[in-house]
PDB file of C-alpha atoms in Angstrom:
ATOM      1  CA  MET A   1      16.320  58.651   9.883  1.00 43.00           C
ATOM      2  CA  GLU A   2      14.493  59.038  13.290  1.00 46.00           C
ATOM      3  CA  THR A   3      18.095  60.060  14.874  1.00 50.00           C
ATOM      4  CA  ARG A   4      18.144  62.868  11.982  1.00 45.00           C
ATOM      5  CA  ARG A   5      14.549  64.037  12.428  1.00 43.00           C
ATOM      6  CA  LEU A   6      14.836  64.435  15.907  1.00 44.00           C
ATOM      7  CA  ALA A   7      18.257  65.937  15.681  1.00 48.00           C
ATOM      8  CA  ILE A   8      16.875  68.443  13.398  1.00 40.00           C
ATOM      9  CA  LEU A   9      13.984  69.237  15.991  1.00 41.00           C
ATOM     10  CA  CYS A  10      16.456  69.690  18.498  1.00 44.00           C
ATOM     11  CA  SER A  11      18.437  72.066  16.174  1.00 41.00           C
ATOM     12  CA  HIS A  12      15.368  74.151  15.973  1.00 38.00           C
ATOM     13  CA  LEU A  13      14.713  74.394  19.659  1.00 39.00           C
ATOM     14  CA  CYS A  14      18.195  74.618  20.863  1.00 40.00           C
ATOM     15  CA  PRO A  15      20.170  76.432  18.047  1.00 37.00           C
ATOM     16  CA  THR A  16      23.158  76.843  20.095  1.00 38.00           C
ATOM     17  CA  GLY A  17      23.684  73.185  20.449  1.00 39.00           C
ATOM     18  CA  SER A  18      21.928  70.082  21.805  1.00 36.00           C
ATOM     19  CA  PRO A  19      21.274  70.211  25.616  1.00 38.00           C
ATOM     20  CA  SER A  20      23.827  68.452  27.666  1.00 37.00           C
ATOM     21  CA  GLY A  21      22.672  64.820  28.168  1.00 36.00           C
ATOM     22  CA  PHE A  22      20.317  64.771  25.325  1.00 32.00           C
ATOM     23  CA  SER A  23      19.815  61.175  24.213  1.00 31.00           C
ATOM     24  CA  VAL A  24      17.715  59.949  21.451  1.00 32.00           C
ATOM     25  CA  LEU A  25      14.635  57.783  22.816  1.00 34.00           C
ATOM     26  CA  SER A  26      14.968  54.612  20.996  1.00 32.00           C
ATOM     27  CA  MET A  27      12.240  54.120  18.226  1.00 34.00           C
ATOM     28  CA  SER A  28       9.560  51.799  18.771  1.00 35.00           C
ATOM     29  CA  GLY A  29       7.535  49.974  16.421  1.00 37.00           C
ATOM     30  CA  CYS A  30       4.856  52.516  16.739  1.00 45.00           C
ATOM     31  CA  ALA A  31       5.837  52.815  13.387  1.00 39.00           C
ATOM     32  CA  SER A  32       8.335  55.099  11.510  1.00 37.00           C
ATOM     33  CA  GLY A  33       7.121  57.134   8.500  1.00 37.00           C
ATOM     34  CA  SER A  34       8.694  54.905   6.200  1.00 37.00           C
ATOM     35  CA  ASN A  35       6.364  51.751   7.353  1.00 44.00           C
ATOM     36  CA  VAL A  36       3.138  53.442   6.311  1.00 42.00           C
ATOM     37  CA  GLU A  37       1.486  50.423   5.191  1.00 40.00           C
ATOM     38  CA  GLN A  38       2.044  48.614   8.628  1.00 42.00           C
ATOM     39  CA  GLN A  39       0.877  51.754  10.724  1.00 47.00           C
ATOM     40  CA  ARG A  40      -2.351  51.759   8.612  1.00 47.00           C
ATOM     41  CA  GLN A  41      -2.926  48.176   9.640  1.00 42.00           C
ATOM     42  CA  ARG A  42      -2.310  49.002  13.263  1.00 46.00           C
ATOM     43  CA  ASP A  43      -4.571  52.072  13.150  1.00 46.00           C
ATOM     44  CA  SER A  44      -7.350  49.990  11.572  1.00 43.00           C
ATOM     45  CA  GLY A  45      -7.213  48.006  14.726  1.00 42.00           C
ATOM     46  CA  GLN A  46      -9.525  50.685  16.573  1.00 47.00           C
ATOM     47  CA  GLY A  47      -6.918  51.522  19.116  1.00 51.00           C
ATOM     48  CA  SER A  48      -5.568  48.337  20.080  1.00 61.00           C
ATOM     49  CA  LEU A  49      -1.991  48.335  21.956  1.00 69.00           C
ATOM     50  CA  PRO A  50       0.952  47.249  19.602  1.00 70.00           C
ATOM     51  CA  SER A  51       3.387  45.417  21.503  1.00 76.00           C
ATOM     52  CA  ASP A  52       6.173  47.386  20.191  1.00 84.00           C
ATOM     53  CA  CYS A  53       4.993  50.749  21.000  1.00 92.00           C
ATOM     54  CA  ILE A  54       7.042  52.509  23.935  1.00 93.00           C
ATOM     55  CA  PHE A  55       3.799  54.465  24.963  1.00 95.00           C
ATOM     56  CA  CYS A  56       1.656  51.341  24.546  1.00 94.00           C
ATOM     57  CA  GLN A  57       4.294  49.571  26.923  1.00 93.00           C
ATOM     58  CA  ILE A  58       3.865  52.207  29.386  1.00 94.00           C
ATOM     59  CA  ILE A  59       0.246  52.316  29.353  1.00 94.00           C
ATOM     60  CA  ARG A  60       0.327  48.547  30.119  1.00 92.00           C
ATOM     61  CA  GLY A  61       2.860  48.869  32.834  1.00 91.00           C
ATOM     62  CA  GLU A  62       5.506  47.222  30.931  1.00 91.00           C
ATOM     63  CA  GLY A  63       7.817  50.290  30.481  1.00 89.00           C
ATOM     64  CA  PRO A  64       9.398  52.780  32.913  1.00 90.00           C
ATOM     65  CA  ALA A  65       7.583  56.334  33.182  1.00 94.00           C
ATOM     66  CA  LEU A  66       7.076  58.807  35.835  1.00 95.00           C
ATOM     67  CA  LYS A  67       3.142  59.188  35.718  1.00 95.00           C
ATOM     68  CA  LEU A  68       1.779  62.585  36.772  1.00 96.00           C
ATOM     69  CA  TYR A  69      -1.991  61.820  35.954  1.00 96.00           C
ATOM     70  CA  GLU A  70      -4.210  58.937  34.902  1.00 95.00           C
ATOM     71  CA  ASP A  71      -7.979  58.166  33.966  1.00 95.00           C
ATOM     72  CA  ASP A  72      -9.866  55.835  31.960  1.00 94.00           C
ATOM     73  CA  MET A  73      -8.996  57.602  28.411  1.00 95.00           C
ATOM     74  CA  CYS A  74      -5.545  59.031  29.021  1.00 96.00           C
ATOM     75  CA  LEU A  75      -2.164  59.280  30.611  1.00 96.00           C
ATOM     76  CA  CYS A  76       0.153  62.085  31.552  1.00 97.00           C
ATOM     77  CA  ILE A  77       3.868  61.328  32.000  1.00 97.00           C
ATOM     78  CA  LEU A  78       7.079  63.380  32.450  1.00 96.00           C
ATOM     79  CA  ASP A  79       9.109  63.492  29.041  1.00 95.00           C
ATOM     80  CA  VAL A  80      12.225  61.488  29.262  1.00 93.00           C
ATOM     81  CA  ASN A  81      13.991  64.172  27.047  1.00 92.00           C
ATOM     82  CA  PRO A  82      12.372  67.142  28.423  1.00 94.00           C
ATOM     83  CA  LEU A  83      13.010  70.701  26.693  1.00 93.00           C
ATOM     84  CA  SER A  84      12.315  72.307  30.025  1.00 93.00           C
ATOM     85  CA  HIS A  85      12.043  71.503  33.546  1.00 94.00           C
ATOM     86  CA  GLY A  86       8.606  69.564  33.688  1.00 95.00           C
ATOM     87  CA  HIS A  87       7.862  68.776  30.090  1.00 96.00           C
ATOM     88  CA  SER A  88       5.208  66.428  29.980  1.00 97.00           C
ATOM     89  CA  LEU A  89       3.225  64.394  27.487  1.00 97.00           C
ATOM     90  CA  ILE A  90      -0.573  63.463  27.555  1.00 98.00           C
ATOM     91  CA  ILE A  91      -1.127  60.251  25.815  1.00 97.00           C
ATOM     92  CA  PRO A  92      -4.408  58.453  25.040  1.00 96.00           C
ATOM     93  CA  LYS A  93      -4.408  54.985  26.251  1.00 95.00           C
ATOM     94  CA  ALA A  94      -5.772  53.846  22.967  1.00 95.00           C
ATOM     95  CA  HIS A  95      -3.191  53.470  20.076  1.00 96.00           C
ATOM     96  CA  PHE A  96      -3.518  55.924  17.348  1.00 96.00           C
ATOM     97  CA  SER A  97      -0.492  56.786  15.103  1.00 94.00           C
ATOM     98  CA  SER A  98      -1.249  60.573  14.662  1.00 94.00           C
ATOM     99  CA  LEU A  99      -3.774  63.303  15.235  1.00 95.00           C
ATOM    100  CA  ASN A 100      -5.546  62.749  12.057  1.00 93.00           C
ATOM    101  CA  THR A 101      -6.341  59.285  13.028  1.00 94.00           C
ATOM    102  CA  THR A 102      -7.335  60.037  16.337  1.00 96.00           C
ATOM    103  CA  PRO A 103     -11.013  59.963  17.148  1.00 95.00           C
ATOM    104  CA  PRO A 104     -12.670  63.554  18.357  1.00 95.00           C
ATOM    105  CA  SER A 105     -13.854  62.072  21.271  1.00 96.00           C
ATOM    106  CA  VAL A 106     -10.292  60.799  22.247  1.00 96.00           C
ATOM    107  CA  VAL A 107      -8.843  64.224  21.261  1.00 97.00           C
ATOM    108  CA  ALA A 108     -11.491  66.040  23.259  1.00 97.00           C
ATOM    109  CA  ALA A 109     -10.673  64.011  26.380  1.00 96.00           C
ATOM    110  CA  MET A 110      -7.112  64.732  25.833  1.00 97.00           C
ATOM    111  CA  CYS A 111      -7.455  68.280  25.501  1.00 97.00           C
ATOM    112  CA  SER A 112      -9.929  68.536  28.265  1.00 96.00           C
ATOM    113  CA  LYS A 113      -7.278  67.832  31.032  1.00 96.00           C
ATOM    114  CA  VAL A 114      -4.680  70.361  29.724  1.00 97.00           C
ATOM    115  CA  PRO A 115      -5.921  73.368  32.053  1.00 96.00           C
ATOM    116  CA  PHE A 116      -6.073  70.904  34.882  1.00 94.00           C
ATOM    117  CA  ILE A 117      -2.567  69.240  34.409  1.00 97.00           C
ATOM    118  CA  SER A 118      -0.606  72.537  33.054  1.00 97.00           C
ATOM    119  CA  ASN A 119      -1.804  74.428  36.108  1.00 96.00           C
ATOM    120  CA  ALA A 120      -0.315  71.595  38.266  1.00 96.00           C
ATOM    121  CA  ILE A 121       2.849  71.761  36.209  1.00 97.00           C
ATOM    122  CA  MET A 122       3.390  75.184  36.207  1.00 96.00           C
ATOM    123  CA  LYS A 123       2.939  75.747  40.004  1.00 96.00           C
ATOM    124  CA  ALA A 124       5.462  72.773  40.659  1.00 96.00           C
ATOM    125  CA  THR A 125       7.882  74.228  38.406  1.00 95.00           C
ATOM    126  CA  GLY A 126       7.773  77.917  39.300  1.00 94.00           C
ATOM    127  CA  SER A 127       6.574  78.745  35.638  1.00 94.00           C
ATOM    128  CA  ASP A 128       3.741  80.992  34.499  1.00 92.00           C
ATOM    129  CA  SER A 129       3.442  79.912  30.860  1.00 95.00           C
ATOM    130  CA  PHE A 130       3.572  77.105  28.925  1.00 96.00           C
ATOM    131  CA  ASN A 131       3.620  75.715  25.325  1.00 95.00           C
ATOM    132  CA  LEU A 132       1.040  73.423  24.168  1.00 96.00           C
ATOM    133  CA  LEU A 133       2.456  71.387  21.080  1.00 95.00           C
ATOM    134  CA  VAL A 134       1.459  68.428  18.781  1.00 96.00           C
ATOM    135  CA  ASN A 135       4.219  67.302  16.204  1.00 95.00           C
ATOM    136  CA  ASN A 136       1.928  65.415  13.725  1.00 95.00           C
ATOM    137  CA  GLY A 137       3.934  63.748  11.138  1.00 94.00           C
ATOM    138  CA  ALA A 138       7.597  63.001  10.584  1.00 94.00           C
ATOM    139  CA  ALA A 139       8.142  66.432   8.684  1.00 95.00           C
ATOM    140  CA  ALA A 140       6.622  68.169  11.693  1.00 94.00           C
ATOM    141  CA  GLY A 141       9.232  66.310  14.113  1.00 92.00           C
ATOM    142  CA  GLN A 142       6.957  63.532  15.462  1.00 93.00           C
ATOM    143  CA  VAL A 143       9.536  60.867  16.557  1.00 93.00           C
ATOM    144  CA  ILE A 144       7.104  58.315  18.464  1.00 93.00           C
ATOM    145  CA  PHE A 145       4.066  57.480  16.382  1.00 95.00           C
ATOM    146  CA  HIS A 146       1.478  57.097  18.962  1.00 96.00           C
ATOM    147  CA  THR A 147      -0.661  60.585  19.307  1.00 96.00           C
ATOM    148  CA  HIS A 148       0.492  62.793  22.108  1.00 97.00           C
ATOM    149  CA  ILE A 149       0.425  66.234  23.251  1.00 97.00           C
ATOM    150  CA  HIS A 150       3.421  67.884  24.922  1.00 97.00           C
ATOM    151  CA  ILE A 151       2.943  70.476  27.648  1.00 97.00           C
ATOM    152  CA  ILE A 152       6.293  72.436  27.918  1.00 97.00           C
ATOM    153  CA  PRO A 153       6.648  74.815  30.888  1.00 96.00           C
ATOM    154  CA  ARG A 154       8.122  78.281  30.136  1.00 94.00           C
ATOM    155  CA  LYS A 155       9.796  81.144  31.935  1.00 92.00           C
ATOM    156  CA  GLU A 156      10.456  84.692  30.842  1.00 88.00           C
ATOM    157  CA  SER A 157      13.652  84.732  28.507  1.00 81.00           C
ATOM    158  CA  ASP A 158      14.237  80.956  28.592  1.00 86.00           C
ATOM    159  CA  CYS A 159      15.043  81.293  24.805  1.00 83.00           C
ATOM    160  CA  LEU A 160      13.633  77.807  24.245  1.00 85.00           C
ATOM    161  CA  TRP A 161      12.343  78.202  20.825  1.00 79.00           C
ATOM    162  CA  ALA A 162      14.662  79.723  18.109  1.00 76.00           C
ATOM    163  CA  SER A 163      11.694  80.867  16.060  1.00 75.00           C
ATOM    164  CA  GLU A 164      10.774  83.420  18.721  1.00 70.00           C
ATOM    165  CA  SER A 165      13.382  85.436  17.630  1.00 71.00           C
ATOM    166  CA  LEU A 166      12.688  85.206  13.853  1.00 75.00           C
ATOM    167  CA  ARG A 167      10.757  88.229  12.331  1.00 79.00           C
ATOM    168  CA  ARG A 168       7.143  87.324  11.235  1.00 81.00           C
ATOM    169  CA  HIS A 169       5.945  88.559   8.179  1.00 85.00           C
ATOM    170  CA  GLN A 170       2.318  90.045   7.762  1.00 88.00           C
ATOM    171  CA  LEU A 171      -0.198  88.268   5.805  1.00 88.00           C
ATOM    172  CA  LYS A 172      -0.657  89.977   2.523  1.00 90.00           C
ATOM    173  CA  LEU A 173      -4.497  89.958   1.503  1.00 91.00           C
ATOM    174  CA  ASP A 174      -3.985  89.103  -1.968  1.00 92.00           C
ATOM    175  CA  ARG A 175      -5.412  86.782  -4.322  1.00 91.00           C
ATOM    176  CA  GLU A 176      -3.023  84.099  -3.321  1.00 92.00           C
ATOM    177  CA  ALA A 177      -4.274  84.259   0.475  1.00 91.00           C
ATOM    178  CA  SER A 178      -7.801  84.570  -0.775  1.00 93.00           C
ATOM    179  CA  GLY A 179      -7.562  81.552  -2.763  1.00 94.00           C
ATOM    180  CA  LEU A 180      -6.068  79.505   0.178  1.00 92.00           C
ATOM    181  CA  ALA A 181      -8.724  80.559   2.560  1.00 93.00           C
ATOM    182  CA  HIS A 182     -11.346  79.570  -0.145  1.00 95.00           C
ATOM    183  CA  ARG A 183      -9.863  75.937  -0.860  1.00 92.00           C
ATOM    184  CA  ILE A 184      -9.474  75.191   3.202  1.00 92.00           C
ATOM    185  CA  GLN A 185     -13.156  76.437   3.450  1.00 94.00           C
ATOM    186  CA  GLU A 186     -14.393  74.254   0.572  1.00 93.00           C
ATOM    187  CA  LEU A 187     -12.486  71.371   2.192  1.00 92.00           C
ATOM    188  CA  LEU A 188     -13.782  72.080   5.545  1.00 91.00           C
ATOM    189  CA  SER A 189     -17.475  72.219   4.045  1.00 90.00           C
ATOM    190  CA  ASN A 190     -17.102  68.903   2.271  1.00 85.00           C
ATOM    191  CA  VAL A 191     -16.060  67.050   5.368  1.00 76.00           C
ATOM    192  CA  SER A 192     -18.818  68.794   7.419  1.00 68.00           C
ATOM    193  CA  GLU A 193     -21.558  67.383   4.644  1.00 72.00           C
ATOM    194  CA  GLU A 194     -19.887  64.079   4.533  1.00 70.00           C
ATOM    195  CA  GLY A 195     -20.361  63.893   8.443  1.00 65.00           C
ATOM    196  CA  LYS A 196     -24.111  64.972   8.098  1.00 68.00           C
ATOM    197  CA  HIS A 197     -24.642  62.358   5.389  1.00 62.00           C
ATOM    198  CA  GLN A 198     -23.032  59.657   7.639  1.00 60.00           C
ATOM    199  CA  GLU A 199     -25.120  60.692  10.663  1.00 57.00           C
ATOM    200  CA  SER A 200     -28.394  60.516   8.562  1.00 59.00           C
ATOM    201  CA  SER A 201     -27.448  57.159   7.200  1.00 61.00           C
ATOM    202  CA  LEU A 202     -27.254  55.783  10.674  1.00 56.00           C
ATOM    203  CA  SER A 203     -30.426  57.221  11.997  1.00 54.00           C
TER     204      SER A 203
END
């Protein structure tokens, strides 16, 4: 299942075939999508480091990696299966299986390092652009179930994303689109109200 998901993701990124030397990163117990209950138990551990998660092993110094940057909250390493020269990953030092389960403070710490790290990567690789990418969930191509952000250096006409050649369709400002916007606004409002209620109950 994991091999298939990675192959699908690769086919979207490299439509003419897999890059030479492409190999599948072995899955860790960092949880596959089929082991949801086990992952819920891990996530309830408030960011503890599972022994079978490949990123957690790297964080503990037990797994091989080329580290680019490290601080108290996160780590940046070179991706072992890069989509471009200098493709890197920013990883939180605490274990969270997805962006949904990662606390806002941890996400903020990771994202705050993006300008600093990406500038160094672009200079080192002679790139002038980069993609910032999060594969969140199995259907989106997430393979390692420990939150991480991809920094993918880009050069003009590198043809990395197949989707860049697809024709985009203009949004129709109709009832369906309005209904979608309203549903999202309502959900965001509910989340905001719940947060305010929790804050007031703590004070």
